[in-house]
Rosetta silent file (secondary structure, phi, psi, omega in degrees, C-alpha in Angstrom):
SEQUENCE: XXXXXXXXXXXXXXXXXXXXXXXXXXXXXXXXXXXXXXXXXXXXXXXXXXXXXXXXXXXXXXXXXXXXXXXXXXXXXXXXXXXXXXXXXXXXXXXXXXXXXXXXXXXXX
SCORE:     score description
SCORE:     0.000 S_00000001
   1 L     0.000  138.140 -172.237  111.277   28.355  116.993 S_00000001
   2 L   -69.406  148.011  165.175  110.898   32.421  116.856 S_00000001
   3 H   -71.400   -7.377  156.512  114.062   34.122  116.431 S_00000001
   4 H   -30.836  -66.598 -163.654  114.063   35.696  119.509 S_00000001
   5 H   -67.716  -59.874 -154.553  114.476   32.468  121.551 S_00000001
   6 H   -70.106  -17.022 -172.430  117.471   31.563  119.024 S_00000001
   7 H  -101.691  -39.641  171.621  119.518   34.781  119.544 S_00000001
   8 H   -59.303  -34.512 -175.738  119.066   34.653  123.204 S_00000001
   9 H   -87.531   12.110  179.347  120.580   30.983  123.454 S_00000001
  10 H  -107.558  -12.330 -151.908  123.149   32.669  120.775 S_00000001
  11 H  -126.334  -30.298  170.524  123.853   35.536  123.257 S_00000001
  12 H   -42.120  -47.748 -146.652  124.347   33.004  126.233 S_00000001
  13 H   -93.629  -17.057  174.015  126.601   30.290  124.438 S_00000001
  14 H   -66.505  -43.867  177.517  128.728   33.756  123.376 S_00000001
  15 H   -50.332  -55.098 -160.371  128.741   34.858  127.619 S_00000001
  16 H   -66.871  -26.557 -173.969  129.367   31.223  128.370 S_00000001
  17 H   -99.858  -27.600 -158.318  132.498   30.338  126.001 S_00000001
  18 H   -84.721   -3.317  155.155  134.003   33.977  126.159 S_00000001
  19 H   -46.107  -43.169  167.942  134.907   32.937  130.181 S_00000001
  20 L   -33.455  123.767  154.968  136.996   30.009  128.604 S_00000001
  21 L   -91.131  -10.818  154.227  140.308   31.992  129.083 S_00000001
  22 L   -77.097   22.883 -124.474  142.118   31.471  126.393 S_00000001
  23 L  -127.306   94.092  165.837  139.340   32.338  124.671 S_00000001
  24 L  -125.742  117.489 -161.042  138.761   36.276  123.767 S_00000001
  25 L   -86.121  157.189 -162.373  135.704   36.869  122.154 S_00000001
  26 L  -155.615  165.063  168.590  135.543   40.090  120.513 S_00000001
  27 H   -61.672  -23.615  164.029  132.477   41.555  117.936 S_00000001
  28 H   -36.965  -57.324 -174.739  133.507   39.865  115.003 S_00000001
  29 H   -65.178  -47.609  166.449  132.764   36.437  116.775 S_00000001
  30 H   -45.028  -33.411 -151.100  129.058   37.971  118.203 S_00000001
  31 H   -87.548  -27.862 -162.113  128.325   38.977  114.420 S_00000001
  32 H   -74.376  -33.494 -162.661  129.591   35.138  113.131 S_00000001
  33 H   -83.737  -24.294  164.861  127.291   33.567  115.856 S_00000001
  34 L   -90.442   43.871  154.544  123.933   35.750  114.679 S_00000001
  35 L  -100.258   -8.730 -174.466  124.913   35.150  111.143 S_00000001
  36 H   -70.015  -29.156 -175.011  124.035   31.698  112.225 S_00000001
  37 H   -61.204  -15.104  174.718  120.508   32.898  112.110 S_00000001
  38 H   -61.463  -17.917  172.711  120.609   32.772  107.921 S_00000001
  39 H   -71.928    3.654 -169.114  119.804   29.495  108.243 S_00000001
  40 H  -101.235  -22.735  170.156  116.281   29.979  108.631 S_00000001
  41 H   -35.335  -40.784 -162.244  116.095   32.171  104.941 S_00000001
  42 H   -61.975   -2.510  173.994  115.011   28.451  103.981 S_00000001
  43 H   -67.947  -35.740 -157.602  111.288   29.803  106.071 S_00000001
  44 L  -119.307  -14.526  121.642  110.893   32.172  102.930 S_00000001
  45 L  -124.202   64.213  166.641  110.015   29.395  100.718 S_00000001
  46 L   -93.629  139.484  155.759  107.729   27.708  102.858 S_00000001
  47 L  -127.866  133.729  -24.393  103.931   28.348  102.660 S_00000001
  48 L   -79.985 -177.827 -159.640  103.150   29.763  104.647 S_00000001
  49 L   -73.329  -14.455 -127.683  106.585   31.374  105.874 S_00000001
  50 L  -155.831   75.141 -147.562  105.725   31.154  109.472 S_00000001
  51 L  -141.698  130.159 -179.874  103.447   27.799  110.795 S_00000001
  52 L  -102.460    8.409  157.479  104.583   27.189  114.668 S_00000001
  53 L  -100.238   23.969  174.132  103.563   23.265  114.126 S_00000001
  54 L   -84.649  149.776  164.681  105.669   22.748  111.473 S_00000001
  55 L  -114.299  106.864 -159.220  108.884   20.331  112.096 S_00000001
  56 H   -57.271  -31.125  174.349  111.660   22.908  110.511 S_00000001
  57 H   -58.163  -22.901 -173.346  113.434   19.156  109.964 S_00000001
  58 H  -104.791  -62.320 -162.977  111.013   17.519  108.062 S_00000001
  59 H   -97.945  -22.446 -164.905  110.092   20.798  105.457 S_00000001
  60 L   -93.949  132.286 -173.230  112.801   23.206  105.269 S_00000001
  61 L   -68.056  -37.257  141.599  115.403   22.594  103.207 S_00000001
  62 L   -48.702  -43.575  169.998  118.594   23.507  105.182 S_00000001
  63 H   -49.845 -101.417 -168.087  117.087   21.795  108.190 S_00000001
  64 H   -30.188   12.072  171.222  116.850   18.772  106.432 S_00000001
  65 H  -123.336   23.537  168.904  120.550   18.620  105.977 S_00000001
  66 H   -12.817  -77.935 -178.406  121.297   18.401  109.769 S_00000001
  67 H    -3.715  -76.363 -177.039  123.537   15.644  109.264 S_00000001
  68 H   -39.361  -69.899  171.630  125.729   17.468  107.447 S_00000001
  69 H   -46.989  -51.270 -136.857  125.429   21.181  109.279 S_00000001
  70 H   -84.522  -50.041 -153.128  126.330   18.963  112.654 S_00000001
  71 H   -92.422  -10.873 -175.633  129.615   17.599  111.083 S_00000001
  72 H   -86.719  -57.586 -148.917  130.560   20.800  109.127 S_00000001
  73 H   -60.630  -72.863 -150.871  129.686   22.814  113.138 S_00000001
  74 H   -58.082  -38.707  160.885  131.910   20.152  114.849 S_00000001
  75 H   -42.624  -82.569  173.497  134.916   21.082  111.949 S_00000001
  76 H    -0.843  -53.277 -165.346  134.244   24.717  112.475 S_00000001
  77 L   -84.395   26.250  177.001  135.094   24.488  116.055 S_00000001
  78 L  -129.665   17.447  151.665  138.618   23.209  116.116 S_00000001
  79 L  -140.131   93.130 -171.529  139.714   26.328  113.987 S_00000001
  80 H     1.175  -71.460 -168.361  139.573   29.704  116.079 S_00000001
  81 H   -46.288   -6.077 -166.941  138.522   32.256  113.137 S_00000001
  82 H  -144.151   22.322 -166.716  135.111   30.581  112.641 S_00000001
  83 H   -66.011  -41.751 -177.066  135.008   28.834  116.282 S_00000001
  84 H   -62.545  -42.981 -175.111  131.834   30.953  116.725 S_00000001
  85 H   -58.302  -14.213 -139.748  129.998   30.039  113.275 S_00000001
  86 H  -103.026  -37.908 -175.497  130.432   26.787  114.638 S_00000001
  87 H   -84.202  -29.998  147.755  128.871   27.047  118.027 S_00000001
  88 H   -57.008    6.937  159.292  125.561   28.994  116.443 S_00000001
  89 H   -68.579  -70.553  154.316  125.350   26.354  114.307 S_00000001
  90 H   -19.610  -58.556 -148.018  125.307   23.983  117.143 S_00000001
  91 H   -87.597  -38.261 -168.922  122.798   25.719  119.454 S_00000001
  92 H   -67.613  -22.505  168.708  120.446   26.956  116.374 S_00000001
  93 H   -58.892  -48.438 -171.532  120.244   22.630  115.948 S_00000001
  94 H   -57.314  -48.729 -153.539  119.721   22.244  119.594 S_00000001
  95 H   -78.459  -26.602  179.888  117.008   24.762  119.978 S_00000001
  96 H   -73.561 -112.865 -132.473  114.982   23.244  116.611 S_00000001
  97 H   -56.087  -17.168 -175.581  115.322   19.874  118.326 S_00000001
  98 H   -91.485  -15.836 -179.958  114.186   20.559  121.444 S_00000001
  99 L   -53.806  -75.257 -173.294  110.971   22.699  119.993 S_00000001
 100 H   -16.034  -81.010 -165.151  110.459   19.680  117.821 S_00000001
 101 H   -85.992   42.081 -170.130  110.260   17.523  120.671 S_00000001
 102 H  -124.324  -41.426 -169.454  108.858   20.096  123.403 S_00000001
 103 H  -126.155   -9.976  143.503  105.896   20.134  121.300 S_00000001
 104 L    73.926   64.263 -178.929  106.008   16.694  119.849 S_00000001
 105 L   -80.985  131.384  138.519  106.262   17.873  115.814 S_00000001
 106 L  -127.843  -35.815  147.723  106.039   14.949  113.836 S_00000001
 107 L   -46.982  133.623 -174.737  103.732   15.886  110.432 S_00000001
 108 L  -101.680   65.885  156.164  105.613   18.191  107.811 S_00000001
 109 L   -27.640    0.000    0.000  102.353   20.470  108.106 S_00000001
């Protein structure tokens, strides 16, 4: 998925949580949730860096630790200072799985 797509569902899930009212999001929290976007450096050693029928789960090497990212995301959120890394974690997984299966990646082209 282009990074484009991923910063817009990053710019939503910031609109959508800073309504929560105890809940005051501030720039600190925008810059943790596009920092979420680093996970994709693992694209830059890929050949080539860029393939849109690739399944980022199957070749890329951060991807492929989903497991992991999802239970580290789900920590994240139940302690405020990093509540944000936690929900760009979250939604950059979401948006990879739904490409995946939106286009029905199964080969690690």
């Amino acid at each position: 998925m282009t990074t484009p797509i991923h910063l817009i569902f990053d710019l939503g899930a910031y609109f959508l949580v800073d309504k929560i009212p105890f809940i005051n999001a501030n720039n600190v929290d925008l810059l943790l949730l596009f920092s979420t976007e680093l996970i994709d450096l693992d694209h830059l050693l890929s050949k080539p860096i860029y393939h849109p029928r690739r399944n980022p789960f199957k070749t890329h090497i951060l991807h492929k630790k989903w497991p992991m990212i999802l239970i580290a995301s789900f920590f994240l959120l139940l302690y405020r200072p990093v509540l944000f890394l936690g929900i760009g974690l979250l939604t950059h997984l979401l948006v990879d799985y739904f490409y995946v299966k939106i286009y029905h990646l199964k080969s690690s082209k």
